[in-house]
XYZ file of C-alpha atoms in Angstrom:
311
model
C 125.381 151.173 142.756
C 127.005 147.690 144.238
C 129.654 146.006 141.802
C 126.948 143.706 140.703
C 124.684 146.422 139.137
C 127.669 147.845 137.479
C 128.783 144.563 135.814
C 125.065 144.179 135.050
C 124.678 147.919 133.838
C 128.032 147.541 131.956
C 126.550 144.450 130.096
C 123.838 146.217 128.977
C 125.566 148.469 127.441
C 128.173 146.549 125.601
C 125.363 144.709 124.103
C 123.744 147.573 122.911
C 127.065 148.551 121.326
C 127.069 145.249 119.222
C 122.532 145.151 118.953
C 123.036 146.421 115.218
C 125.304 144.019 113.925
C 126.752 147.042 111.808
C 130.012 147.768 113.718
C 133.000 147.767 111.802
C 135.626 145.198 113.124
C 137.900 148.770 114.077
C 134.938 149.833 116.449
C 135.007 146.387 117.981
C 139.028 146.755 118.566
C 138.250 149.918 120.134
C 136.280 148.797 122.681
C 138.200 145.912 123.414
C 140.985 148.836 124.244
C 138.247 151.014 126.485
C 137.650 147.873 128.106
C 141.437 147.055 129.150
C 141.829 150.789 129.569
C 139.261 151.204 132.398
C 139.780 147.010 133.980
C 142.394 148.992 136.161
C 140.141 151.242 137.855
C 137.343 148.737 137.721
C 135.985 145.834 140.165
C 134.368 143.788 137.121
C 136.704 142.594 134.956
C 135.619 144.171 131.190
C 138.180 142.143 129.170
C 136.207 139.083 129.998
C 132.947 140.878 130.104
C 133.604 142.674 126.564
C 134.302 138.087 125.510
C 130.912 137.093 126.960
C 129.249 139.761 125.086
C 130.821 139.050 121.628
C 130.592 135.286 121.982
C 126.913 135.606 123.482
C 127.495 133.769 126.311
C 125.289 136.947 128.326
C 121.566 138.262 127.143
C 119.627 140.834 128.085
C 117.216 138.814 129.884
C 119.660 137.943 132.685
C 121.537 141.532 132.848
C 117.792 143.581 133.247
C 117.092 140.551 135.615
C 120.464 141.400 137.966
C 119.964 144.676 138.628
C 119.299 145.654 142.154
C 117.045 148.709 142.154
C 115.127 151.392 140.066
C 117.594 153.670 139.746
C 119.980 151.191 138.393
C 117.531 150.118 135.934
C 116.375 153.024 134.562
C 120.713 154.409 134.127
C 121.112 150.975 132.186
C 118.575 151.944 129.726
C 119.760 155.704 129.755
C 123.396 154.134 128.941
C 121.868 151.550 126.508
C 119.983 154.576 124.413
C 123.343 156.962 124.748
C 125.628 153.849 122.945
C 122.551 153.386 120.585
C 121.986 157.182 119.879
C 126.118 157.348 119.813
C 126.887 157.729 115.759
C 123.287 159.524 114.933
C 120.356 158.220 113.952
C 118.809 154.535 115.309
C 118.458 151.435 112.966
C 115.434 149.356 113.184
C 117.248 146.613 115.327
C 118.348 149.197 117.684
C 115.061 150.434 118.354
C 113.599 147.164 118.970
C 116.504 146.014 121.168
C 115.858 149.455 123.341
C 112.038 148.576 123.415
C 112.374 145.163 124.696
C 115.111 146.294 127.068
C 112.842 148.931 128.738
C 110.374 146.267 129.091
C 112.534 143.707 130.253
C 113.402 146.301 132.985
C 110.106 146.907 133.741
C 110.314 150.980 132.939
C 107.158 153.429 132.428
C 106.692 153.179 128.847
C 106.426 157.143 128.606
C 109.014 158.652 130.605
C 111.522 155.703 128.739
C 110.160 156.814 125.331
C 110.515 161.159 126.917
C 114.209 159.687 127.132
C 114.900 158.617 124.222
C 113.017 161.378 122.430
C 115.832 163.639 123.637
C 118.703 161.269 123.201
C 117.319 161.307 119.816
C 117.506 165.067 119.308
C 120.880 164.939 120.759
C 122.261 162.714 117.802
C 120.102 163.650 115.004
C 120.627 167.446 115.315
C 121.563 168.309 111.778
C 124.862 171.016 111.131
C 123.932 174.033 109.836
C 123.633 174.883 106.281
C 126.362 176.020 104.569
C 126.651 177.310 100.888
C 128.934 175.780 98.524
C 132.798 175.784 98.407
C 134.314 179.409 97.791
C 136.041 180.051 95.102
C 139.441 181.692 97.000
C 140.534 180.194 99.574
C 139.073 182.861 103.064
C 140.994 184.770 105.511
C 141.195 183.034 108.605
C 141.746 184.462 111.809
C 143.788 181.749 112.979
C 144.043 182.783 117.115
C 140.121 183.426 117.486
C 139.718 179.617 115.988
C 142.348 178.471 118.889
C 140.079 180.132 121.252
C 137.130 178.439 119.696
C 138.841 175.307 120.041
C 139.776 175.902 123.600
C 136.446 177.090 124.004
C 134.180 174.158 123.189
C 137.094 171.608 125.179
C 136.361 172.964 128.576
C 132.866 172.731 127.853
C 132.717 169.054 126.876
C 135.260 168.822 129.873
C 132.441 170.618 131.895
C 129.509 168.085 130.596
C 132.147 165.087 131.963
C 131.784 166.426 135.404
C 128.022 166.459 135.198
C 125.917 163.144 136.321
C 122.945 163.191 133.790
C 123.122 160.650 131.174
C 122.518 163.259 128.453
C 125.203 164.957 129.099
C 127.982 162.582 127.877
C 125.575 162.243 124.817
C 125.900 165.699 124.407
C 129.732 165.971 123.463
C 130.201 164.411 120.389
C 127.143 166.707 118.352
C 129.538 169.155 120.245
C 132.765 167.979 118.662
C 130.918 167.528 115.202
C 129.595 171.055 115.442
C 133.476 172.096 116.224
C 135.344 170.096 113.307
C 132.104 172.046 110.868
C 133.113 175.157 112.212
C 137.289 174.337 111.361
C 136.400 173.313 107.842
C 134.360 175.935 107.149
C 136.692 178.906 108.367
C 139.134 177.069 105.935
C 136.354 177.212 103.136
C 134.740 173.428 103.366
C 131.381 173.232 103.670
C 130.500 170.078 105.369
C 127.619 168.135 106.351
C 127.500 165.184 108.970
C 128.939 162.597 106.740
C 131.925 163.984 106.099
C 132.163 165.360 109.481
C 131.424 161.464 110.669
C 133.956 160.381 107.835
C 137.033 162.628 109.409
C 136.570 161.546 112.958
C 136.262 157.564 111.803
C 139.714 158.665 109.885
C 141.586 160.113 112.826
C 140.804 157.106 114.429
C 137.575 158.418 116.937
C 134.855 155.904 117.099
C 131.637 157.417 118.158
C 130.166 154.363 119.899
C 133.694 153.548 121.522
C 134.165 157.284 122.506
C 130.803 157.125 124.257
C 131.134 154.062 126.256
C 134.725 155.320 127.224
C 133.027 158.176 128.459
C 130.156 156.837 130.349
C 132.189 153.808 131.424
C 134.552 156.214 132.891
C 131.524 158.689 134.650
C 129.953 155.120 136.119
C 133.384 153.416 137.205
C 134.115 156.737 139.467
C 131.034 157.258 140.858
C 129.846 160.120 139.287
C 127.033 158.847 136.595
C 123.157 159.334 138.397
C 121.222 161.544 139.553
C 121.191 163.519 143.128
C 118.787 166.534 143.179
C 120.014 167.797 139.472
C 123.398 168.376 141.482
C 126.288 167.182 141.081
C 127.016 163.616 142.726
C 130.206 163.915 145.494
C 130.656 167.773 143.951
C 132.619 169.133 141.566
C 135.899 168.644 143.514
C 135.702 164.708 142.403
C 137.752 165.857 138.806
C 139.868 162.547 139.916
C 136.816 160.501 138.516
C 137.052 162.476 135.200
C 140.222 161.201 133.108
C 139.632 164.689 131.421
C 139.472 162.629 127.886
C 136.468 164.718 126.860
C 138.956 168.423 127.248
C 141.311 166.111 125.308
C 139.895 164.677 122.546
C 137.384 167.874 121.631
C 140.777 169.717 121.346
C 142.895 167.507 119.582
C 139.780 166.961 117.305
C 139.593 171.020 116.640
C 143.645 171.153 116.505
C 144.538 167.850 113.805
C 141.009 169.732 111.710
C 143.008 172.815 111.714
C 146.139 171.289 110.389
C 144.178 169.331 108.013
C 141.714 171.698 106.608
C 144.547 174.134 106.569
C 146.739 172.189 104.203
C 143.813 171.758 101.590
C 142.894 168.169 103.090
C 146.265 166.475 102.112
C 146.567 164.506 104.786
C 146.982 161.001 104.479
C 144.829 158.776 106.720
C 148.238 157.481 108.566
C 149.500 161.241 108.665
C 146.119 162.420 109.847
C 145.975 159.575 113.305
C 149.269 159.681 114.348
C 149.093 163.703 114.513
C 146.055 163.106 116.201
C 147.386 160.786 118.428
C 150.138 163.404 119.060
C 147.793 166.173 119.944
C 145.782 164.120 121.797
C 148.950 163.721 124.547
C 149.022 167.029 124.405
C 145.780 167.736 125.379
C 146.467 165.324 128.379
C 148.758 167.710 129.220
C 146.639 170.600 129.059
C 143.360 169.191 131.417
C 144.946 170.769 134.745
C 145.720 173.870 133.924
C 141.468 174.490 132.575
C 140.360 172.715 135.234
C 139.198 175.347 137.500
C 137.227 176.889 134.212
C 135.615 173.725 133.297
C 134.420 173.178 136.958
C 133.304 176.944 136.714
C 131.583 175.958 133.598
C 130.037 172.990 135.087
C 128.147 174.951 137.784
C 126.508 177.254 134.882
C 124.980 173.806 133.350
C 121.904 171.895 133.514
C 120.271 169.764 130.748
C 117.862 172.793 129.553
C 120.811 174.131 128.854
C 123.290 171.410 127.345
C 119.929 170.957 124.886
C 119.674 174.395 123.954
C 123.881 174.234 123.120
C 123.732 171.361 120.640
C 120.939 173.114 119.069
C 123.187 176.040 118.768
C 120.746 178.707 120.410
């Protein structure tokens, strides 16, 4: 895509992020931070674009009209769906936004609906049912838990290398499943609400995380579809920040400390611990790059859907 297409796609994604009007100011700040971080690698002035969206200087009609190809229009819709689904079930306002967007993009209603249904399946996948907390603290195989956290980080790092938009959306529910598994290991059965609260308290915004992951793919030339294969080849790890590996490993490890300690961390301690572990994880990413690339070679959309469903 050319720069105009990239700007229009990002404009639509940002408009989708604020479509429900319910985003907390904390999420706004995270989106601004992400725009500043991505700006150094982009021909698009992302911080200015965020301001244009927040101040309503741009709209869906103008952004849709600026797209120059069918592929760009499809990608804009897929990113918008991902943004709306990143934090769970779509609101009425988000559904109305996506319906209007599909119409303005001239997309086939059946194909647009099928993609949205797949995305909804990922976003609303229910965590496994669990029993009430045990009366006594269970014995925990910490080495096995560490292996599970590392494997989850490698898997999500592999998803970051795939060009399909759905693979990016799958990262968040897989992170939620990991936190659920860690909590359960220490005797805390968690539902989706508890897991989302944990992520928010640690400072991980679901919408902003999806925007950062998808934005890096888009700006790095890795987001798109080329015969179901990896755009540009798996060797282009340089276009990926390793963000998904790092965030997944750090979330698993901070969850391990939090639930092992009886959930006594303050918000400040939880966030500072997550930040510290995130830096450590970024140092580990290069070490596991070969495993991440090998895992990516085994994945496709059907496999990704099965992984999220736990099958």
